[in-house]
Each structure stands twice: as C-alpha cells, then as structure tokens.
C-alpha cells in the first residue's frame, strides 16, 4: 500500500532572499537577507545567533578577502541594524560573493548555498587547531523545513545537511570534506503543544531525506558556479519529486 506523504506547503519554507549591498573598506560587498517570520526557530553554528532558538531573520554577509576583524559578532549585529532588523536573528559571514548563490527545493524543503572552495581540506588531519575567531566561512548552508522538529531532530538535521554537503563536494571532484570555516543554519517550525514535532531528521527520515537532496543539489550547483568563476546571481531552483513509497 502506498503511504500518504504530507502535502507540500502552499508557501515556501523560506522565500528567496532579499539582496543588500554596501561599500566597506573601498569594496562593494553584498548580503542575503531572509525574513523567517514568527513561529520559526533555528539551529546554527553561526557566529551571531548560533545555537537553538526562535529567530526572526537570517543574514549571510559577504566580507572582504583577508578579513581580519576580531569582533565578527558585533560586525554582523551592526550590519543587521543597518538593514533595519530587530529581534533575534542568525548572522553568517563569507568571503565568497553571496550574490552568486544556488537554491534547490525538494518537497517543501528549501536550501540556499553560497560557496567558495579555494581553502578546503579534510576535517580530520594532523596538527592542532587554532584558537580565537576563525576567518569567515566559505560554504554557508541555509536550509528550511516546513515542519516542527524536536531539539534532537534539529541536531540530526545539521548532521544530515553536512553529510549531503560532503557528498556533493566529493561528487564534484573535490578531495575534501569542506573548508575550515563552513557554517550551517537549519530553520524549522517551533513545536507547539498538541501538535506533532518530528523526532528524526536523518537522511532516511521523511524530512531528512528531503533536506539531504535539497542541500546536495544546492551545494553541487554552488560549487560548480564557484569553480567557473560565474559572476552575478546563480539562483538555480529545481524541484525533486518526492518518492512514492
């Protein structure tokens, strides 16, 4: 018997970002801004608004190559204020041109990726790690799920997104697991009493499988754009049909 899958939401889990621009240190830099809306929360490794909690917006800001500020959280908060944002949000940084982002959707899940892969390698390697604030992340993944996830499922979703990212990198011919400063943000509905919150987001779970496919496609397309040095916007939107089982 064929299982009945949840219907696709009428509105996207995360709409296309608003593009912002500014001049900083003599350079024209860009940023992507998503308005999350009420009743949503995020889990993120971002320097601003990281951890788990309700978030109203997500900002992915481009900074200059060779960025050396030691207060990235304050810098991002200032950029958010300049954009008129208020309330708690998530702020990510990258030296990659965020106006050239990739987007993929899968059965209601939306994934947006900006990528620069000049500095890449494997996670496990000899040597000690460095202390202090790292340089801005170069592969930033922002993904939204139109369903409520438990805290454990949010952690599971981060692991699934990371697995899909690595799969896309290796499949694209890169002998690496990422860059030293990649960041991820997963947005989902906030659980409310009396309504189901999904307890799993691994790659074989309902929402985890959709998340993995969306992130895999978006990372693959973003990396391809970075390799080609493609200027401008690379907004690649593709819908993968849900399997009928």
PDB file of C-alpha atoms in Angstrom:
ATOM      1  CA  UNK A   1       0.000   0.000   0.000  1.00  0.00           C
ATOM      2  CA  UNK A   2       1.318   3.447  -0.886  1.00  0.00           C
ATOM      3  CA  UNK A   3       1.889   5.718   2.095  1.00  0.00           C
ATOM      4  CA  UNK A   4       0.296   9.158   2.086  1.00  0.00           C
ATOM      5  CA  UNK A   5       3.016  11.793   2.369  1.00  0.00           C
ATOM      6  CA  UNK A   6       2.364  15.221   3.892  1.00  0.00           C
ATOM      7  CA  UNK A   7       1.235  17.707   1.219  1.00  0.00           C
ATOM      8  CA  UNK A   8       3.633  20.356   0.027  1.00  0.00           C
ATOM      9  CA  UNK A   9       3.052  23.662   1.837  1.00  0.00           C
ATOM     10  CA  UNK A  10       1.286  26.392  -0.102  1.00  0.00           C
ATOM     11  CA  UNK A  11       4.101  28.839   0.653  1.00  0.00           C
ATOM     12  CA  UNK A  12       7.848  28.119   0.630  1.00  0.00           C
ATOM     13  CA  UNK A  13       9.523  27.188   3.898  1.00  0.00           C
ATOM     14  CA  UNK A  14      11.887  30.071   3.174  1.00  0.00           C
ATOM     15  CA  UNK A  15      11.350  32.625   0.444  1.00  0.00           C
ATOM     16  CA  UNK A  16      14.106  33.881  -1.855  1.00  0.00           C
ATOM     17  CA  UNK A  17      16.437  36.257  -0.025  1.00  0.00           C
ATOM     18  CA  UNK A  18      16.453  39.999  -0.320  1.00  0.00           C
ATOM     19  CA  UNK A  19      19.765  41.241  -1.714  1.00  0.00           C
ATOM     20  CA  UNK A  20      21.580  44.011   0.105  1.00  0.00           C
ATOM     21  CA  UNK A  21      24.772  45.852  -0.835  1.00  0.00           C
ATOM     22  CA  UNK A  22      27.191  48.191   0.896  1.00  0.00           C
ATOM     23  CA  UNK A  23      30.615  49.741   0.420  1.00  0.00           C
ATOM     24  CA  UNK A  24      33.170  48.723   3.043  1.00  0.00           C
ATOM     25  CA  UNK A  25      36.923  49.295   3.019  1.00  0.00           C
ATOM     26  CA  UNK A  26      36.599  50.554  -0.546  1.00  0.00           C
ATOM     27  CA  UNK A  27      34.889  47.383  -1.804  1.00  0.00           C
ATOM     28  CA  UNK A  28      31.351  46.765  -2.990  1.00  0.00           C
ATOM     29  CA  UNK A  29      30.035  43.893  -0.870  1.00  0.00           C
ATOM     30  CA  UNK A  30      26.727  42.057  -0.806  1.00  0.00           C
ATOM     31  CA  UNK A  31      24.490  40.299   1.678  1.00  0.00           C
ATOM     32  CA  UNK A  32      21.483  37.991   1.554  1.00  0.00           C
ATOM     33  CA  UNK A  33      18.602  38.513   3.960  1.00  0.00           C
ATOM     34  CA  UNK A  34      15.834  36.047   4.711  1.00  0.00           C
ATOM     35  CA  UNK A  35      12.850  37.089   6.813  1.00  0.00           C
ATOM     36  CA  UNK A  36      11.874  33.967   8.732  1.00  0.00           C
ATOM     37  CA  UNK A  37       8.649  35.157  10.313  1.00  0.00           C
ATOM     38  CA  UNK A  38       7.011  34.243  13.633  1.00  0.00           C
ATOM     39  CA  UNK A  39       6.675  30.682  14.887  1.00  0.00           C
ATOM     40  CA  UNK A  40      10.008  29.552  13.478  1.00  0.00           C
ATOM     41  CA  UNK A  41      13.249  28.628  15.177  1.00  0.00           C
ATOM     42  CA  UNK A  42      16.731  27.777  14.007  1.00  0.00           C
ATOM     43  CA  UNK A  43      19.766  25.770  14.874  1.00  0.00           C
ATOM     44  CA  UNK A  44      23.006  27.241  13.640  1.00  0.00           C
ATOM     45  CA  UNK A  45      26.773  27.272  14.006  1.00  0.00           C
ATOM     46  CA  UNK A  46      26.754  30.974  13.048  1.00  0.00           C
ATOM     47  CA  UNK A  47      28.846  33.468  14.968  1.00  0.00           C
ATOM     48  CA  UNK A  48      25.733  35.596  15.587  1.00  0.00           C
ATOM     49  CA  UNK A  49      22.579  33.889  16.836  1.00  0.00           C
ATOM     50  CA  UNK A  50      24.126  30.432  16.909  1.00  0.00           C
ATOM     51  CA  UNK A  51      22.690  27.556  18.929  1.00  0.00           C
ATOM     52  CA  UNK A  52      18.954  26.767  19.079  1.00  0.00           C
ATOM     53  CA  UNK A  53      16.210  29.342  19.486  1.00  0.00           C
ATOM     54  CA  UNK A  54      13.476  31.338  17.822  1.00  0.00           C
ATOM     55  CA  UNK A  55      14.896  33.556  15.117  1.00  0.00           C
ATOM     56  CA  UNK A  56      13.223  36.260  13.014  1.00  0.00           C
ATOM     57  CA  UNK A  57      15.792  36.615  10.244  1.00  0.00           C
ATOM     58  CA  UNK A  58      18.927  35.146   8.686  1.00  0.00           C
ATOM     59  CA  UNK A  59      21.701  37.317   7.228  1.00  0.00           C
ATOM     60  CA  UNK A  60      24.542  35.940   5.096  1.00  0.00           C
ATOM     61  CA  UNK A  61      27.036  38.780   4.658  1.00  0.00           C
ATOM     62  CA  UNK A  62      29.969  38.957   2.290  1.00  0.00           C
ATOM     63  CA  UNK A  63      33.173  40.428   3.701  1.00  0.00           C
ATOM     64  CA  UNK A  64      36.446  41.318   2.045  1.00  0.00           C
ATOM     65  CA  UNK A  65      39.113  38.695   1.400  1.00  0.00           C
ATOM     66  CA  UNK A  66      41.689  38.829   4.146  1.00  0.00           C
ATOM     67  CA  UNK A  67      39.057  39.833   6.719  1.00  0.00           C
ATOM     68  CA  UNK A  68      40.855  40.482   9.994  1.00  0.00           C
ATOM     69  CA  UNK A  69      38.286  41.910  12.398  1.00  0.00           C
ATOM     70  CA  UNK A  70      38.257  40.094  15.716  1.00  0.00           C
ATOM     71  CA  UNK A  71      34.646  41.022  16.562  1.00  0.00           C
ATOM     72  CA  UNK A  72      32.591  39.346  13.799  1.00  0.00           C
ATOM     73  CA  UNK A  73      29.530  39.050  16.064  1.00  0.00           C
ATOM     74  CA  UNK A  74      29.496  42.809  16.646  1.00  0.00           C
ATOM     75  CA  UNK A  75      30.142  43.469  12.968  1.00  0.00           C
ATOM     76  CA  UNK A  76      27.171  41.296  11.949  1.00  0.00           C
ATOM     77  CA  UNK A  77      24.937  42.915  14.563  1.00  0.00           C
ATOM     78  CA  UNK A  78      25.855  46.308  13.096  1.00  0.00           C
ATOM     79  CA  UNK A  79      25.029  45.134   9.564  1.00  0.00           C
ATOM     80  CA  UNK A  80      21.695  43.793  10.796  1.00  0.00           C
ATOM     81  CA  UNK A  81      20.893  47.107  12.467  1.00  0.00           C
ATOM     82  CA  UNK A  82      21.809  48.984   9.290  1.00  0.00           C
ATOM     83  CA  UNK A  83      19.326  46.767   7.437  1.00  0.00           C
ATOM     84  CA  UNK A  84      16.582  47.739   9.875  1.00  0.00           C
ATOM     85  CA  UNK A  85      16.390  44.315  11.513  1.00  0.00           C
ATOM     86  CA  UNK A  86      15.241  43.799  15.064  1.00  0.00           C
ATOM     87  CA  UNK A  87      14.816  40.833  17.360  1.00  0.00           C
ATOM     88  CA  UNK A  88      16.923  37.706  17.448  1.00  0.00           C
ATOM     89  CA  UNK A  89      18.427  36.514  14.190  1.00  0.00           C
ATOM     90  CA  UNK A  90      21.230  34.490  12.646  1.00  0.00           C
ATOM     91  CA  UNK A  91      24.276  36.142  11.085  1.00  0.00           C
ATOM     92  CA  UNK A  92      26.783  34.322   8.860  1.00  0.00           C
ATOM     93  CA  UNK A  93      29.872  35.588   7.028  1.00  0.00           C
ATOM     94  CA  UNK A  94      31.783  34.554   3.948  1.00  0.00           C
ATOM     95  CA  UNK A  95      34.378  35.990   1.612  1.00  0.00           C
ATOM     96  CA  UNK A  96      32.503  34.446  -1.319  1.00  0.00           C
ATOM     97  CA  UNK A  97      30.251  36.614  -3.478  1.00  0.00           C
ATOM     98  CA  UNK A  98      26.864  35.864  -1.943  1.00  0.00           C
ATOM     99  CA  UNK A  99      25.015  37.382  -4.898  1.00  0.00           C
ATOM    100  CA  UNK A 100      26.034  34.200  -6.752  1.00  0.00           C
ATOM    101  CA  UNK A 101      24.086  31.726  -4.648  1.00  0.00           C
ATOM    102  CA  UNK A 102      22.467  28.425  -5.508  1.00  0.00           C
ATOM    103  CA  UNK A 103      18.974  27.365  -4.492  1.00  0.00           C
ATOM    104  CA  UNK A 104      17.271  23.989  -4.598  1.00  0.00           C
ATOM    105  CA  UNK A 105      13.922  22.772  -3.320  1.00  0.00           C
ATOM    106  CA  UNK A 106      12.636  19.316  -2.512  1.00  0.00           C
ATOM    107  CA  UNK A 107       9.030  18.639  -1.474  1.00  0.00           C
ATOM    108  CA  UNK A 108       8.775  21.772   0.638  1.00  0.00           C
ATOM    109  CA  UNK A 109      12.378  21.973   1.886  1.00  0.00           C
ATOM    110  CA  UNK A 110      14.342  24.978   0.629  1.00  0.00           C
ATOM    111  CA  UNK A 111      18.162  25.108   0.576  1.00  0.00           C
ATOM    112  CA  UNK A 112      20.338  28.123  -0.229  1.00  0.00           C
ATOM    113  CA  UNK A 113      24.122  27.827  -0.516  1.00  0.00           C
ATOM    114  CA  UNK A 114      26.978  30.250  -1.079  1.00  0.00           C
ATOM    115  CA  UNK A 115      30.339  28.671  -1.772  1.00  0.00           C
ATOM    116  CA  UNK A 116      33.995  29.455  -2.162  1.00  0.00           C
ATOM    117  CA  UNK A 117      36.319  26.465  -2.178  1.00  0.00           C
ATOM    118  CA  UNK A 118      39.794  27.966  -2.518  1.00  0.00           C
ATOM    119  CA  UNK A 119      40.664  26.912   1.042  1.00  0.00           C
ATOM    120  CA  UNK A 120      39.468  23.353   1.529  1.00  0.00           C
ATOM    121  CA  UNK A 121      40.540  20.083   3.045  1.00  0.00           C
ATOM    122  CA  UNK A 122      39.521  17.128   5.188  1.00  0.00           C
ATOM    123  CA  UNK A 123      38.159  17.612   8.695  1.00  0.00           C
ATOM    124  CA  UNK A 124      40.483  15.040  10.315  1.00  0.00           C
ATOM    125  CA  UNK A 125      44.119  15.983   9.743  1.00  0.00           C
ATOM    126  CA  UNK A 126      47.330  16.162  11.791  1.00  0.00           C
ATOM    127  CA  UNK A 127      48.116  19.264  13.797  1.00  0.00           C
ATOM    128  CA  UNK A 128      46.462  21.406  16.428  1.00  0.00           C
ATOM    129  CA  UNK A 129      43.514  23.641  15.774  1.00  0.00           C
ATOM    130  CA  UNK A 130      43.795  27.411  16.109  1.00  0.00           C
ATOM    131  CA  UNK A 131      42.224  29.394  18.918  1.00  0.00           C
ATOM    132  CA  UNK A 132      40.277  32.601  18.501  1.00  0.00           C
ATOM    133  CA  UNK A 133      37.791  33.743  15.902  1.00  0.00           C
ATOM    134  CA  UNK A 134      38.229  31.936  12.576  1.00  0.00           C
ATOM    135  CA  UNK A 135      38.110  33.608   9.209  1.00  0.00           C
ATOM    136  CA  UNK A 136      34.645  33.830   7.613  1.00  0.00           C
ATOM    137  CA  UNK A 137      33.077  30.580   6.427  1.00  0.00           C
ATOM    138  CA  UNK A 138      33.252  29.904   2.722  1.00  0.00           C
ATOM    139  CA  UNK A 139      30.465  27.344   2.294  1.00  0.00           C
ATOM    140  CA  UNK A 140      27.364  28.629   4.046  1.00  0.00           C
ATOM    141  CA  UNK A 141      24.249  26.445   4.009  1.00  0.00           C
ATOM    142  CA  UNK A 142      20.848  27.881   4.922  1.00  0.00           C
ATOM    143  CA  UNK A 143      18.026  25.344   4.762  1.00  0.00           C
ATOM    144  CA  UNK A 144      14.399  25.457   5.904  1.00  0.00           C
ATOM    145  CA  UNK A 145      11.971  22.660   6.734  1.00  0.00           C
ATOM    146  CA  UNK A 146       8.212  23.383   6.751  1.00  0.00           C
ATOM    147  CA  UNK A 147       7.577  21.220   9.811  1.00  0.00           C
ATOM    148  CA  UNK A 148       8.259  21.243  13.534  1.00  0.00           C
ATOM    149  CA  UNK A 149      11.385  19.394  14.655  1.00  0.00           C
ATOM    150  CA  UNK A 150      12.406  18.427  18.173  1.00  0.00           C
ATOM    151  CA  UNK A 151      15.730  19.654  19.536  1.00  0.00           C
ATOM    152  CA  UNK A 152      17.281  16.271  18.777  1.00  0.00           C
ATOM    153  CA  UNK A 153      15.901  16.327  15.239  1.00  0.00           C
ATOM    154  CA  UNK A 154      17.394  19.788  14.696  1.00  0.00           C
ATOM    155  CA  UNK A 155      20.819  18.417  15.645  1.00  0.00           C
ATOM    156  CA  UNK A 156      20.123  15.461  13.344  1.00  0.00           C
ATOM    157  CA  UNK A 157      19.254  17.901  10.533  1.00  0.00           C
ATOM    158  CA  UNK A 158      22.618  19.661  10.879  1.00  0.00           C
ATOM    159  CA  UNK A 159      24.390  16.302  10.595  1.00  0.00           C
ATOM    160  CA  UNK A 160      22.302  15.380   7.550  1.00  0.00           C
ATOM    161  CA  UNK A 161      22.992  18.714   5.851  1.00  0.00           C
ATOM    162  CA  UNK A 162      26.715  18.257   6.485  1.00  0.00           C
ATOM    163  CA  UNK A 163      26.687  14.717   5.089  1.00  0.00           C
ATOM    164  CA  UNK A 164      24.912  15.978   1.964  1.00  0.00           C
ATOM    165  CA  UNK A 165      27.447  18.804   1.606  1.00  0.00           C
ATOM    166  CA  UNK A 166      30.375  16.386   1.752  1.00  0.00           C
ATOM    167  CA  UNK A 167      28.654  14.058  -0.732  1.00  0.00           C
ATOM    168  CA  UNK A 168      28.230  16.968  -3.147  1.00  0.00           C
ATOM    169  CA  UNK A 169      31.844  18.075  -2.764  1.00  0.00           C
ATOM    170  CA  UNK A 170      33.255  14.610  -3.363  1.00  0.00           C
ATOM    171  CA  UNK A 171      30.833  14.021  -6.223  1.00  0.00           C
ATOM    172  CA  UNK A 172      32.003  17.293  -7.785  1.00  0.00           C
ATOM    173  CA  UNK A 173      35.600  16.074  -7.803  1.00  0.00           C
ATOM    174  CA  UNK A 174      36.841  17.896  -4.710  1.00  0.00           C
ATOM    175  CA  UNK A 175      39.034  15.755  -2.470  1.00  0.00           C
ATOM    176  CA  UNK A 176      37.771  17.360   0.745  1.00  0.00           C
ATOM    177  CA  UNK A 177      35.037  17.448   3.356  1.00  0.00           C
ATOM    178  CA  UNK A 178      34.662  21.221   3.260  1.00  0.00           C
ATOM    179  CA  UNK A 179      36.520  24.370   4.228  1.00  0.00           C
ATOM    180  CA  UNK A 180      37.826  25.060   7.746  1.00  0.00           C
ATOM    181  CA  UNK A 181      35.099  27.605   8.454  1.00  0.00           C
ATOM    182  CA  UNK A 182      31.882  26.351   6.872  1.00  0.00           C
ATOM    183  CA  UNK A 183      28.634  27.326   8.611  1.00  0.00           C
ATOM    184  CA  UNK A 184      25.111  25.924   8.594  1.00  0.00           C
ATOM    185  CA  UNK A 185      21.674  27.151   9.619  1.00  0.00           C
ATOM    186  CA  UNK A 186      18.535  24.986   9.682  1.00  0.00           C
ATOM    187  CA  UNK A 187      15.164  26.709  10.125  1.00  0.00           C
ATOM    188  CA  UNK A 188      12.047  24.790  11.162  1.00  0.00           C
ATOM    189  CA  UNK A 189       8.674  25.415  12.763  1.00  0.00           C
ATOM    190  CA  UNK A 190       8.602  25.873  16.513  1.00  0.00           C
ATOM    191  CA  UNK A 191       6.907  22.902  18.251  1.00  0.00           C
ATOM    192  CA  UNK A 192       3.617  23.770  19.921  1.00  0.00           C
ATOM    193  CA  UNK A 193       1.603  21.739  22.461  1.00  0.00           C
ATOM    194  CA  UNK A 194      -0.848  19.321  20.928  1.00  0.00           C
ATOM    195  CA  UNK A 195       0.890  19.145  17.544  1.00  0.00           C
ATOM    196  CA  UNK A 196       3.400  16.576  16.335  1.00  0.00           C
ATOM    197  CA  UNK A 197       7.068  17.519  16.284  1.00  0.00           C
ATOM    198  CA  UNK A 198       9.164  15.214  14.146  1.00  0.00           C
ATOM    199  CA  UNK A 199      11.758  13.400  16.229  1.00  0.00           C
ATOM    200  CA  UNK A 200      14.072  12.384  13.381  1.00  0.00           C
ATOM    201  CA  UNK A 201      15.847  14.241  10.567  1.00  0.00           C
ATOM    202  CA  UNK A 202      18.418  11.669   9.489  1.00  0.00           C
ATOM    203  CA  UNK A 203      18.915  11.018   5.770  1.00  0.00           C
ATOM    204  CA  UNK A 204      16.337   8.215   5.668  1.00  0.00           C
ATOM    205  CA  UNK A 205      13.648  10.065   7.621  1.00  0.00           C
ATOM    206  CA  UNK A 206      10.858  11.891   5.793  1.00  0.00           C
ATOM    207  CA  UNK A 207      12.133  15.445   6.208  1.00  0.00           C
ATOM    208  CA  UNK A 208      15.795  14.478   6.478  1.00  0.00           C
ATOM    209  CA  UNK A 209      15.714  12.795   3.081  1.00  0.00           C
ATOM    210  CA  UNK A 210      14.186  15.892   1.516  1.00  0.00           C
ATOM    211  CA  UNK A 211      16.692  18.133   3.275  1.00  0.00           C
ATOM    212  CA  UNK A 212      19.607  15.980   2.119  1.00  0.00           C
ATOM    213  CA  UNK A 213      18.534  16.086  -1.533  1.00  0.00           C
ATOM    214  CA  UNK A 214      17.965  19.849  -1.482  1.00  0.00           C
ATOM    215  CA  UNK A 215      21.301  20.594   0.199  1.00  0.00           C
ATOM    216  CA  UNK A 216      23.176  18.166  -2.052  1.00  0.00           C
ATOM    217  CA  UNK A 217      21.833  19.807  -5.209  1.00  0.00           C
ATOM    218  CA  UNK A 218      22.385  23.365  -3.943  1.00  0.00           C
ATOM    219  CA  UNK A 219      25.955  22.678  -2.799  1.00  0.00           C
ATOM    220  CA  UNK A 220      26.752  20.949  -6.069  1.00  0.00           C
ATOM    221  CA  UNK A 221      25.429  23.888  -8.095  1.00  0.00           C
ATOM    222  CA  UNK A 222      27.110  26.496  -5.880  1.00  0.00           C
ATOM    223  CA  UNK A 223      30.462  24.725  -6.102  1.00  0.00           C
ATOM    224  CA  UNK A 224      30.125  24.439  -9.873  1.00  0.00           C
ATOM    225  CA  UNK A 225      29.495  28.181 -10.057  1.00  0.00           C
ATOM    226  CA  UNK A 226      32.497  28.933  -7.849  1.00  0.00           C
ATOM    227  CA  UNK A 227      34.717  26.709  -9.989  1.00  0.00           C
ATOM    228  CA  UNK A 228      33.633  28.520 -13.155  1.00  0.00           C
ATOM    229  CA  UNK A 229      34.021  31.946 -11.563  1.00  0.00           C
ATOM    230  CA  UNK A 230      30.458  32.676 -12.554  1.00  0.00           C
ATOM    231  CA  UNK A 231      29.570  36.320 -11.820  1.00  0.00           C
ATOM    232  CA  UNK A 232      26.251  37.629 -10.623  1.00  0.00           C
ATOM    233  CA  UNK A 233      23.328  35.568  -9.448  1.00  0.00           C
ATOM    234  CA  UNK A 234      23.220  31.824  -9.853  1.00  0.00           C
ATOM    235  CA  UNK A 235      19.807  31.066  -8.435  1.00  0.00           C
ATOM    236  CA  UNK A 236      19.194  27.509  -9.522  1.00  0.00           C
ATOM    237  CA  UNK A 237      15.764  26.323  -8.424  1.00  0.00           C
ATOM    238  CA  UNK A 238      14.881  22.707  -9.047  1.00  0.00           C
ATOM    239  CA  UNK A 239      12.124  20.645  -7.546  1.00  0.00           C
ATOM    240  CA  UNK A 240      12.817  16.967  -6.968  1.00  0.00           C
ATOM    241  CA  UNK A 241       9.598  14.962  -6.847  1.00  0.00           C
ATOM    242  CA  UNK A 242       9.034  13.055  -3.626  1.00  0.00           C
ATOM    243  CA  UNK A 243       9.321   9.286  -3.982  1.00  0.00           C
ATOM    244  CA  UNK A 244       6.013   7.470  -3.976  1.00  0.00           C
ATOM    245  CA  UNK A 245       6.553   4.996  -1.196  1.00  0.00           C
TER     246      UNK A 245
END
